[in-house]
C-alpha cells in the first residue's frame, strides 16, 4: 500500500522534470520545426515576389488569410480576403498600363511564435504607370504578421507598408 503513493510521486516527478528540463531530443525537434517554418516563410516570400511582379490580382489575393487585414498608405484598411481581392481588381482595372518592373524585399527580422511569424524590413521597387512610361523607383518599410496554415504553408494575416522612406 505504501509503494503506490511513492510510485505515483516518482512518476509525477519524472513528468515534471521532463517538462522543466527538456532533453536533447526536444531541442532538436524545436530546431527542425523552426527550420520548416523558415522554409515555409521563404516560400511565402517567393510567392509574394512572383505575385507582385506579375500584377495578377488573384495571385496577390491568395497571399492573404480569409480574415487578413491590409493597411496601405493613404487608404482605408482592406479587411478580409474578399475586400483585398476587390481592391486588387479595382486597381488593375483603373490602371491598365501599370506594371511592376522590380520588387526586392529586405527582411531584417523574423520572430516565430506558436504558428505566427512577425517580420519587418524594407523593400525597393520600380514601376511604370503606362506602357512606354517613365520608370519610377520607390523604397518603403514593411511589417507583416504571417500565420501558418494547416498544410504548413504561410499566409499574411496582417500587413502594412509605407513608401518614401528615408533610412536612418
PDB file of C-alpha atoms in Angstrom:
ATOM      1  CA  UNK A   1       0.000   0.000   0.000  1.00  0.00           C
ATOM      2  CA  UNK A   2       2.803   2.462   0.736  1.00  0.00           C
ATOM      3  CA  UNK A   3       4.507   1.606  -2.516  1.00  0.00           C
ATOM      4  CA  UNK A   4       1.717   3.074  -4.611  1.00  0.00           C
ATOM      5  CA  UNK A   5       1.998   6.706  -3.350  1.00  0.00           C
ATOM      6  CA  UNK A   6       5.799   6.514  -3.739  1.00  0.00           C
ATOM      7  CA  UNK A   7       5.443   5.248  -7.322  1.00  0.00           C
ATOM      8  CA  UNK A   8       2.931   7.998  -8.119  1.00  0.00           C
ATOM      9  CA  UNK A   9       5.206  10.646  -6.635  1.00  0.00           C
ATOM     10  CA  UNK A  10       8.158   9.284  -8.612  1.00  0.00           C
ATOM     11  CA  UNK A  11       6.191   9.294 -11.898  1.00  0.00           C
ATOM     12  CA  UNK A  12       4.927  12.809 -11.243  1.00  0.00           C
ATOM     13  CA  UNK A  13       8.481  13.967 -10.516  1.00  0.00           C
ATOM     14  CA  UNK A  14       9.757  12.433 -13.753  1.00  0.00           C
ATOM     15  CA  UNK A  15       6.938  14.076 -15.753  1.00  0.00           C
ATOM     16  CA  UNK A  16       7.570  17.493 -14.188  1.00  0.00           C
ATOM     17  CA  UNK A  17      11.321  17.127 -14.638  1.00  0.00           C
ATOM     18  CA  UNK A  18      10.914  16.180 -18.290  1.00  0.00           C
ATOM     19  CA  UNK A  19       8.771  19.256 -18.823  1.00  0.00           C
ATOM     20  CA  UNK A  20      11.093  21.646 -16.976  1.00  0.00           C
ATOM     21  CA  UNK A  21      14.366  20.128 -18.229  1.00  0.00           C
ATOM     22  CA  UNK A  22      13.704  19.011 -21.789  1.00  0.00           C
ATOM     23  CA  UNK A  23      16.235  16.600 -23.193  1.00  0.00           C
ATOM     24  CA  UNK A  24      18.258  16.956 -26.371  1.00  0.00           C
ATOM     25  CA  UNK A  25      15.505  15.418 -28.495  1.00  0.00           C
ATOM     26  CA  UNK A  26      13.095  18.251 -27.708  1.00  0.00           C
ATOM     27  CA  UNK A  27      15.611  20.937 -28.686  1.00  0.00           C
ATOM     28  CA  UNK A  28      16.370  19.041 -31.906  1.00  0.00           C
ATOM     29  CA  UNK A  29      12.629  18.855 -32.595  1.00  0.00           C
ATOM     30  CA  UNK A  30      12.265  22.604 -31.979  1.00  0.00           C
ATOM     31  CA  UNK A  31      15.186  23.335 -34.318  1.00  0.00           C
ATOM     32  CA  UNK A  32      13.619  21.128 -37.008  1.00  0.00           C
ATOM     33  CA  UNK A  33      10.231  22.868 -36.606  1.00  0.00           C
ATOM     34  CA  UNK A  34      11.939  26.266 -36.811  1.00  0.00           C
ATOM     35  CA  UNK A  35      13.773  25.219 -39.976  1.00  0.00           C
ATOM     36  CA  UNK A  36      10.484  24.010 -41.500  1.00  0.00           C
ATOM     37  CA  UNK A  37       8.782  27.272 -40.542  1.00  0.00           C
ATOM     38  CA  UNK A  38      11.586  29.367 -42.047  1.00  0.00           C
ATOM     39  CA  UNK A  39      11.456  27.309 -45.262  1.00  0.00           C
ATOM     40  CA  UNK A  40       7.698  27.902 -45.434  1.00  0.00           C
ATOM     41  CA  UNK A  41       8.165  31.625 -44.826  1.00  0.00           C
ATOM     42  CA  UNK A  42      10.823  31.780 -47.560  1.00  0.00           C
ATOM     43  CA  UNK A  43       8.369  30.065 -49.917  1.00  0.00           C
ATOM     44  CA  UNK A  44       5.756  32.695 -48.977  1.00  0.00           C
ATOM     45  CA  UNK A  45       8.284  35.446 -49.791  1.00  0.00           C
ATOM     46  CA  UNK A  46       8.997  33.882 -53.187  1.00  0.00           C
ATOM     47  CA  UNK A  47       5.256  33.759 -53.889  1.00  0.00           C
ATOM     48  CA  UNK A  48       4.948  37.393 -52.780  1.00  0.00           C
ATOM     49  CA  UNK A  49       7.701  38.475 -55.181  1.00  0.00           C
ATOM     50  CA  UNK A  50       6.221  36.467 -58.080  1.00  0.00           C
ATOM     51  CA  UNK A  51       2.687  37.769 -57.441  1.00  0.00           C
ATOM     52  CA  UNK A  52       3.879  41.375 -57.124  1.00  0.00           C
ATOM     53  CA  UNK A  53       5.889  41.193 -60.347  1.00  0.00           C
ATOM     54  CA  UNK A  54       3.003  39.526 -62.204  1.00  0.00           C
ATOM     55  CA  UNK A  55       0.436  42.093 -61.059  1.00  0.00           C
ATOM     56  CA  UNK A  56      -2.120  39.267 -61.081  1.00  0.00           C
ATOM     57  CA  UNK A  57      -4.907  40.243 -58.656  1.00  0.00           C
ATOM     58  CA  UNK A  58      -5.762  36.595 -57.941  1.00  0.00           C
ATOM     59  CA  UNK A  59      -2.149  35.681 -57.107  1.00  0.00           C
ATOM     60  CA  UNK A  60      -1.846  38.781 -54.912  1.00  0.00           C
ATOM     61  CA  UNK A  61      -5.071  37.876 -53.080  1.00  0.00           C
ATOM     62  CA  UNK A  62      -4.007  34.275 -52.436  1.00  0.00           C
ATOM     63  CA  UNK A  63      -1.171  35.548 -50.213  1.00  0.00           C
ATOM     64  CA  UNK A  64      -3.736  36.531 -47.539  1.00  0.00           C
ATOM     65  CA  UNK A  65      -5.712  34.648 -44.906  1.00  0.00           C
ATOM     66  CA  UNK A  66      -9.505  34.819 -45.158  1.00  0.00           C
ATOM     67  CA  UNK A  67      -9.563  37.331 -42.279  1.00  0.00           C
ATOM     68  CA  UNK A  68      -6.480  39.250 -43.453  1.00  0.00           C
ATOM     69  CA  UNK A  69      -6.159  42.983 -42.886  1.00  0.00           C
ATOM     70  CA  UNK A  70      -4.100  45.126 -45.270  1.00  0.00           C
ATOM     71  CA  UNK A  71      -3.150  48.650 -44.253  1.00  0.00           C
ATOM     72  CA  UNK A  72      -1.991  50.746 -47.187  1.00  0.00           C
ATOM     73  CA  UNK A  73      -0.651  54.250 -47.083  1.00  0.00           C
ATOM     74  CA  UNK A  74      -3.358  56.823 -47.753  1.00  0.00           C
ATOM     75  CA  UNK A  75      -6.191  54.285 -47.987  1.00  0.00           C
ATOM     76  CA  UNK A  76      -8.852  52.744 -45.786  1.00  0.00           C
ATOM     77  CA  UNK A  77      -7.991  49.321 -44.367  1.00  0.00           C
ATOM     78  CA  UNK A  78      -8.853  46.322 -46.535  1.00  0.00           C
ATOM     79  CA  UNK A  79     -10.492  43.919 -44.091  1.00  0.00           C
ATOM     80  CA  UNK A  80     -10.918  40.328 -45.224  1.00  0.00           C
ATOM     81  CA  UNK A  81      -9.663  38.446 -48.241  1.00  0.00           C
ATOM     82  CA  UNK A  82     -12.677  39.440 -50.354  1.00  0.00           C
ATOM     83  CA  UNK A  83     -12.074  43.148 -49.696  1.00  0.00           C
ATOM     84  CA  UNK A  84      -8.393  42.696 -50.567  1.00  0.00           C
ATOM     85  CA  UNK A  85      -9.378  40.911 -53.796  1.00  0.00           C
ATOM     86  CA  UNK A  86     -11.844  43.663 -54.731  1.00  0.00           C
ATOM     87  CA  UNK A  87      -9.248  46.418 -54.205  1.00  0.00           C
ATOM     88  CA  UNK A  88      -6.676  44.436 -56.222  1.00  0.00           C
ATOM     89  CA  UNK A  89      -9.130  44.054 -59.101  1.00  0.00           C
ATOM     90  CA  UNK A  90     -10.177  47.728 -58.995  1.00  0.00           C
ATOM     91  CA  UNK A  91      -6.514  48.784 -59.116  1.00  0.00           C
ATOM     92  CA  UNK A  92      -5.844  46.652 -62.199  1.00  0.00           C
ATOM     93  CA  UNK A  93      -8.991  47.949 -63.929  1.00  0.00           C
ATOM     94  CA  UNK A  94      -8.212  51.592 -63.091  1.00  0.00           C
ATOM     95  CA  UNK A  95      -4.538  51.383 -64.136  1.00  0.00           C
ATOM     96  CA  UNK A  96      -4.364  49.115 -67.211  1.00  0.00           C
ATOM     97  CA  UNK A  97      -0.802  50.131 -68.096  1.00  0.00           C
ATOM     98  CA  UNK A  98       0.602  49.860 -64.572  1.00  0.00           C
ATOM     99  CA  UNK A  99       3.444  47.331 -64.327  1.00  0.00           C
ATOM    100  CA  UNK A 100       5.854  46.451 -61.541  1.00  0.00           C
ATOM    101  CA  UNK A 101       9.349  46.263 -63.019  1.00  0.00           C
ATOM    102  CA  UNK A 102      11.204  45.145 -59.889  1.00  0.00           C
ATOM    103  CA  UNK A 103      10.436  44.293 -56.282  1.00  0.00           C
ATOM    104  CA  UNK A 104      13.132  43.366 -53.771  1.00  0.00           C
ATOM    105  CA  UNK A 105      12.112  42.815 -50.138  1.00  0.00           C
ATOM    106  CA  UNK A 106      14.844  43.045 -47.477  1.00  0.00           C
ATOM    107  CA  UNK A 107      13.527  41.355 -44.353  1.00  0.00           C
ATOM    108  CA  UNK A 108      15.535  42.439 -41.312  1.00  0.00           C
ATOM    109  CA  UNK A 109      13.968  40.298 -38.589  1.00  0.00           C
ATOM    110  CA  UNK A 110      11.543  37.394 -38.210  1.00  0.00           C
ATOM    111  CA  UNK A 111      10.156  36.108 -34.920  1.00  0.00           C
ATOM    112  CA  UNK A 112       8.107  32.900 -34.903  1.00  0.00           C
ATOM    113  CA  UNK A 113       5.772  32.079 -32.009  1.00  0.00           C
ATOM    114  CA  UNK A 114       3.117  29.341 -31.913  1.00  0.00           C
ATOM    115  CA  UNK A 115       2.229  29.350 -35.610  1.00  0.00           C
ATOM    116  CA  UNK A 116       2.597  33.099 -36.065  1.00  0.00           C
ATOM    117  CA  UNK A 117       5.526  34.948 -37.625  1.00  0.00           C
ATOM    118  CA  UNK A 118       6.242  38.654 -37.191  1.00  0.00           C
ATOM    119  CA  UNK A 119       8.566  40.238 -39.708  1.00  0.00           C
ATOM    120  CA  UNK A 120       9.705  43.703 -40.650  1.00  0.00           C
ATOM    121  CA  UNK A 121      12.049  45.162 -43.179  1.00  0.00           C
ATOM    122  CA  UNK A 122      12.389  47.327 -46.249  1.00  0.00           C
ATOM    123  CA  UNK A 123      11.637  46.926 -49.919  1.00  0.00           C
ATOM    124  CA  UNK A 124      12.835  48.565 -53.092  1.00  0.00           C
ATOM    125  CA  UNK A 125      10.844  48.536 -56.268  1.00  0.00           C
ATOM    126  CA  UNK A 126      10.331  50.101 -59.644  1.00  0.00           C
ATOM    127  CA  UNK A 127       7.184  50.515 -61.727  1.00  0.00           C
ATOM    128  CA  UNK A 128       5.739  52.238 -64.768  1.00  0.00           C
ATOM    129  CA  UNK A 129       2.282  53.825 -64.866  1.00  0.00           C
ATOM    130  CA  UNK A 130       1.678  53.223 -68.580  1.00  0.00           C
ATOM    131  CA  UNK A 131       3.259  51.377 -71.497  1.00  0.00           C
ATOM    132  CA  UNK A 132       6.339  53.313 -72.518  1.00  0.00           C
ATOM    133  CA  UNK A 133       6.091  55.360 -69.312  1.00  0.00           C
ATOM    134  CA  UNK A 134       8.991  56.559 -67.226  1.00  0.00           C
ATOM    135  CA  UNK A 135      10.210  54.023 -64.695  1.00  0.00           C
ATOM    136  CA  UNK A 136       9.804  55.234 -61.112  1.00  0.00           C
ATOM    137  CA  UNK A 137      11.679  53.851 -58.129  1.00  0.00           C
ATOM    138  CA  UNK A 138      10.266  53.513 -54.626  1.00  0.00           C
ATOM    139  CA  UNK A 139      11.643  52.486 -51.261  1.00  0.00           C
ATOM    140  CA  UNK A 140       9.490  51.519 -48.311  1.00  0.00           C
ATOM    141  CA  UNK A 141       9.162  49.813 -44.954  1.00  0.00           C
ATOM    142  CA  UNK A 142       7.020  46.768 -44.312  1.00  0.00           C
ATOM    143  CA  UNK A 143       5.569  44.991 -41.301  1.00  0.00           C
ATOM    144  CA  UNK A 144       3.718  41.694 -41.623  1.00  0.00           C
ATOM    145  CA  UNK A 145       2.130  39.130 -39.364  1.00  0.00           C
ATOM    146  CA  UNK A 146       2.073  35.736 -41.051  1.00  0.00           C
ATOM    147  CA  UNK A 147       0.000  32.751 -39.969  1.00  0.00           C
ATOM    148  CA  UNK A 148       0.924  29.112 -40.502  1.00  0.00           C
ATOM    149  CA  UNK A 149      -1.847  27.307 -42.373  1.00  0.00           C
ATOM    150  CA  UNK A 150      -2.961  23.737 -41.578  1.00  0.00           C
ATOM    151  CA  UNK A 151      -0.974  22.439 -44.586  1.00  0.00           C
ATOM    152  CA  UNK A 152       2.223  24.087 -43.247  1.00  0.00           C
ATOM    153  CA  UNK A 153       2.209  26.981 -45.721  1.00  0.00           C
ATOM    154  CA  UNK A 154       2.198  30.609 -44.569  1.00  0.00           C
ATOM    155  CA  UNK A 155      -0.134  33.467 -45.442  1.00  0.00           C
ATOM    156  CA  UNK A 156      -0.297  37.092 -44.419  1.00  0.00           C
ATOM    157  CA  UNK A 157      -2.856  37.815 -41.681  1.00  0.00           C
ATOM    158  CA  UNK A 158      -1.925  41.477 -41.155  1.00  0.00           C
ATOM    159  CA  UNK A 159       0.261  43.579 -43.392  1.00  0.00           C
ATOM    160  CA  UNK A 160       1.233  47.195 -43.799  1.00  0.00           C
ATOM    161  CA  UNK A 161       3.838  49.304 -45.573  1.00  0.00           C
ATOM    162  CA  UNK A 162       4.751  52.843 -46.399  1.00  0.00           C
ATOM    163  CA  UNK A 163       6.876  54.372 -49.105  1.00  0.00           C
ATOM    164  CA  UNK A 164       9.063  57.425 -49.387  1.00  0.00           C
ATOM    165  CA  UNK A 165      11.343  56.078 -46.695  1.00  0.00           C
ATOM    166  CA  UNK A 166      14.446  57.938 -45.651  1.00  0.00           C
ATOM    167  CA  UNK A 167      16.700  55.480 -43.876  1.00  0.00           C
ATOM    168  CA  UNK A 168      18.449  56.382 -40.645  1.00  0.00           C
TER     169      UNK A 168
END
